[in-house]
PDB file of C-alpha atoms in Angstrom:
ATOM      1  CA  MET D  40       0.000   0.000   0.000  1.00  0.00           C
ATOM      2  CA  GLY D  41       2.894   2.352   0.701  1.00  0.00           C
ATOM      3  CA  HIS D  42       5.825   3.316  -1.432  1.00  0.00           C
ATOM      4  CA  ALA D  43       8.868   1.171  -0.855  1.00  0.00           C
ATOM      5  CA  PRO D  44      12.064   3.149  -1.448  1.00  0.00           C
ATOM      6  CA  ALA D  45      14.202   2.011  -4.323  1.00  0.00           C
ATOM      7  CA  GLY D  46      17.690   0.765  -3.674  1.00  0.00           C
ATOM      8  CA  ASN D  47      19.295   3.875  -5.183  1.00  0.00           C
ATOM      9  CA  ASP D  48      17.608   6.317  -2.765  1.00  0.00           C
ATOM     10  CA  GLY D  49      20.352   5.958  -0.184  1.00  0.00           C
ATOM     11  CA  ASN D  50      19.975   5.467   3.529  1.00  0.00           C
ATOM     12  CA  PHE D  51      17.341   6.994   5.743  1.00  0.00           C
ATOM     13  CA  ASP D  52      19.469   9.931   6.908  1.00  0.00           C
ATOM     14  CA  GLU D  53      20.175  11.019   3.347  1.00  0.00           C
ATOM     15  CA  ARG D  54      16.484  10.806   2.384  1.00  0.00           C
ATOM     16  CA  LEU D  55      15.530  12.735   5.512  1.00  0.00           C
ATOM     17  CA  ARG D  56      18.037  15.473   4.700  1.00  0.00           C
ATOM     18  CA  ARG D  57      16.684  15.790   1.161  1.00  0.00           C
ATOM     19  CA  ALA D  58      13.088  15.924   2.427  1.00  0.00           C
ATOM     20  CA  ARG D  59      13.960  18.678   4.898  1.00  0.00           C
ATOM     21  CA  GLN D  60      15.774  20.543   2.132  1.00  0.00           C
ATOM     22  CA  LYS D  61      12.636  20.380  -0.033  1.00  0.00           C
ATOM     23  CA  LEU D  62      10.466  21.684   2.804  1.00  0.00           C
ATOM     24  CA  ASP D  63      12.789  24.527   3.781  1.00  0.00           C
ATOM     25  CA  PRO D  64      15.346  25.355   1.095  1.00  0.00           C
ATOM     26  CA  ARG D  65      17.053  27.980   3.280  1.00  0.00           C
ATOM     27  CA  SER D  66      18.091  25.404   5.881  1.00  0.00           C
ATOM     28  CA  GLY D  67      21.018  23.191   5.153  1.00  0.00           C
ATOM     29  CA  GLU D  68      24.541  23.448   3.917  1.00  0.00           C
ATOM     30  CA  PHE D  69      23.949  26.293   1.493  1.00  0.00           C
ATOM     31  CA  ALA D  70      21.923  28.500   3.820  1.00  0.00           C
ATOM     32  CA  VAL D  71      23.067  32.092   3.980  1.00  0.00           C
ATOM     33  CA  THR D  72      23.438  33.286   7.541  1.00  0.00           C
ATOM     34  CA  ASP D  73      23.977  36.814   8.760  1.00  0.00           C
ATOM     35  CA  ALA D  74      26.420  36.901  11.671  1.00  0.00           C
ATOM     36  CA  GLY D  75      25.114  40.259  12.878  1.00  0.00           C
ATOM     37  CA  ASN D  76      21.510  39.076  13.155  1.00  0.00           C
ATOM     38  CA  ASP D  77      21.397  36.543  15.976  1.00  0.00           C
ATOM     39  CA  ASP D  78      17.840  35.254  16.505  1.00  0.00           C
ATOM     40  CA  SER D  79      18.572  33.840  19.944  1.00  0.00           C
ATOM     41  CA  SER D  80      19.703  37.225  21.264  1.00  0.00           C
ATOM     42  CA  MET D  81      16.613  38.909  19.850  1.00  0.00           C
ATOM     43  CA  SER D  82      14.478  36.246  21.464  1.00  0.00           C
ATOM     44  CA  SER D  83      16.247  36.766  24.780  1.00  0.00           C
ATOM     45  CA  LEU D  84      15.837  40.515  24.471  1.00  0.00           C
ATOM     46  CA  GLY D  85      12.125  40.108  23.780  1.00  0.00           C
ATOM     47  CA  LEU D  86      11.770  37.795  26.763  1.00  0.00           C
ATOM     48  CA  ALA D  87      13.609  40.261  29.022  1.00  0.00           C
ATOM     49  CA  ILE D  88      11.402  43.144  27.881  1.00  0.00           C
ATOM     50  CA  ARG D  89       8.266  41.075  28.470  1.00  0.00           C
ATOM     51  CA  VAL D  90       9.408  40.041  31.956  1.00  0.00           C
ATOM     52  CA  GLY D  91      10.163  43.640  32.900  1.00  0.00           C
ATOM     53  CA  THR D  92       6.875  44.869  31.475  1.00  0.00           C
ATOM     54  CA  ASP D  93       4.894  42.223  33.353  1.00  0.00           C
ATOM     55  CA  LEU D  94       6.519  43.149  36.652  1.00  0.00           C
ATOM     56  CA  VAL D  95       6.016  46.880  36.206  1.00  0.00           C
ATOM     57  CA  ALA D  96       2.454  46.495  34.895  1.00  0.00           C
ATOM     58  CA  GLY D  97       1.388  44.292  37.812  1.00  0.00           C
ATOM     59  CA  LEU D  98       2.815  46.707  40.329  1.00  0.00           C
ATOM     60  CA  ALA D  99       1.353  49.766  38.556  1.00  0.00           C
ATOM     61  CA  VAL D 100      -2.146  48.262  38.403  1.00  0.00           C
ATOM     62  CA  GLY D 101      -1.956  47.250  42.069  1.00  0.00           C
ATOM     63  CA  VAL D 102      -0.815  50.711  43.148  1.00  0.00           C
ATOM     64  CA  ALA D 103      -3.492  52.394  41.018  1.00  0.00           C
ATOM     65  CA  ILE D 104      -6.279  50.252  42.479  1.00  0.00           C
ATOM     66  CA  GLY D 105      -4.935  50.725  46.002  1.00  0.00           C
ATOM     67  CA  TYR D 106      -4.680  54.481  45.558  1.00  0.00           C
ATOM     68  CA  ALA D 107      -8.206  54.731  44.132  1.00  0.00           C
ATOM     69  CA  LEU D 108      -9.772  52.607  46.877  1.00  0.00           C
ATOM     70  CA  GLY D 109      -7.742  54.397  49.550  1.00  0.00           C
ATOM     71  CA  HIS D 110      -8.862  57.767  48.250  1.00  0.00           C
ATOM     72  CA  TRP D 111     -12.471  56.590  48.077  1.00  0.00           C
ATOM     73  CA  PHE D 112     -12.646  54.942  51.525  1.00  0.00           C
ATOM     74  CA  GLY D 113     -10.128  57.157  53.311  1.00  0.00           C
ATOM     75  CA  TYR D 114      -7.646  54.406  54.291  1.00  0.00           C
ATOM     76  CA  ARG D 115      -4.995  55.379  51.762  1.00  0.00           C
ATOM     77  CA  ALA D 116      -1.977  53.700  53.407  1.00  0.00           C
ATOM     78  CA  LEU D 117      -3.782  50.403  54.059  1.00  0.00           C
ATOM     79  CA  PHE D 118      -5.236  49.946  50.576  1.00  0.00           C
ATOM     80  CA  LEU D 119      -2.118  51.219  48.865  1.00  0.00           C
ATOM     81  CA  SER D 120       0.168  48.772  50.673  1.00  0.00           C
ATOM     82  CA  VAL D 121      -2.183  45.778  50.327  1.00  0.00           C
ATOM     83  CA  PHE D 122      -2.814  46.279  46.618  1.00  0.00           C
ATOM     84  CA  ALA D 123       0.831  47.138  45.895  1.00  0.00           C
ATOM     85  CA  LEU D 124       1.818  43.768  47.380  1.00  0.00           C
ATOM     86  CA  THR D 125      -0.990  42.045  45.473  1.00  0.00           C
ATOM     87  CA  GLY D 126       0.112  43.692  42.216  1.00  0.00           C
ATOM     88  CA  CYS D 127       3.711  42.705  42.849  1.00  0.00           C
ATOM     89  CA  GLY D 128       2.621  39.119  43.453  1.00  0.00           C
ATOM     90  CA  ALA D 129       0.533  39.112  40.272  1.00  0.00           C
ATOM     91  CA  GLY D 130       3.486  40.456  38.282  1.00  0.00           C
ATOM     92  CA  MET D 131       5.775  37.761  39.667  1.00  0.00           C
ATOM     93  CA  LEU D 132       3.182  35.095  38.865  1.00  0.00           C
ATOM     94  CA  ASN D 133       3.035  36.340  35.268  1.00  0.00           C
ATOM     95  CA  VAL D 134       6.830  36.276  35.045  1.00  0.00           C
ATOM     96  CA  TRP D 135       6.866  32.718  36.390  1.00  0.00           C
ATOM     97  CA  ARG D 136       4.353  31.641  33.746  1.00  0.00           C
ATOM     98  CA  VAL D 137       6.364  33.255  30.951  1.00  0.00           C
ATOM     99  CA  LEU D 138       9.629  31.689  32.089  1.00  0.00           C
ATOM    100  CA  LYS D 139       8.013  28.306  32.626  1.00  0.00           C
ATOM    101  CA  ASP D 140       6.547  28.313  29.108  1.00  0.00           C
ATOM    102  CA  SER D 141       9.885  29.277  27.578  1.00  0.00           C
ATOM    103  CA  ASP D 142      11.651  26.343  29.321  1.00  0.00           C
ATOM    104  CA  MET D 143      13.992  28.628  31.248  1.00  0.00           C
ATOM    105  CA  VAL D 144      12.792  27.195  34.563  1.00  0.00           C
ATOM    106  CA  SER D 145      13.612  23.554  35.086  1.00  0.00           C
ATOM    107  CA  GLY D 146      11.051  21.547  36.923  1.00  0.00           C
ATOM    108  CA  PRO D 147      10.071  17.932  37.271  1.00  0.00           C
ATOM    109  CA  LYS D 148       9.557  16.256  33.939  1.00  0.00           C
ATOM    110  CA  ASP D 149       6.393  14.288  33.323  1.00  0.00           C
ATOM    111  CA  ASP D 150       8.100  11.419  31.512  1.00  0.00           C
ATOM    112  CA  GLY D 151       7.965   8.755  34.207  1.00  0.00           C
ATOM    113  CA  ARG D 152      11.552   9.223  35.356  1.00  0.00           C
ATOM    114  CA  SER D 153      12.930  10.175  38.708  1.00  0.00           C
ATOM    115  CA  GLN D 154      15.556  12.862  39.206  1.00  0.00           C
ATOM    116  CA  ARG D 155      18.349  10.331  38.703  1.00  0.00           C
ATOM    117  CA  GLY D 156      17.027   9.348  35.281  1.00  0.00           C
ATOM    118  CA  SER D 157      15.885   5.818  36.011  1.00  0.00           C
ATOM    119  CA  ARG D 158      12.322   4.781  35.435  1.00  0.00           C
ATOM    120  CA  ILE D 159      10.131   4.954  38.522  1.00  0.00           C
ATOM    121  CA  ASP D 160       8.272   1.703  37.882  1.00  0.00           C
ATOM    122  CA  ASP D 161      11.422  -0.413  37.297  1.00  0.00           C
TER     123      ASP D 161
END
């Protein structure tokens, strides 16, 4: 039912390389790379800007809510301090989520292995 490769197609690695070359012609041996344009550094810069923005935004929203409620109810110091801490916590939670999704934070893997690498059910 499937196509059996002919004997002159080469081994699997060679066929895989040719298939990848067909899918993305820029990748491979003849790809032109620009040394001045490093994608990993741009990605790290974007991640750093997002982390900083999340921290500042959480704190700013918390302080704004605390100031507004404190002005409205008359307990400015109480509401300001409580909501500033809450905003700081929310900003840190957002940073944790961003770093966890980008695999910068190592945690337990869900692959059935212990920390030493052996299978748990062995």
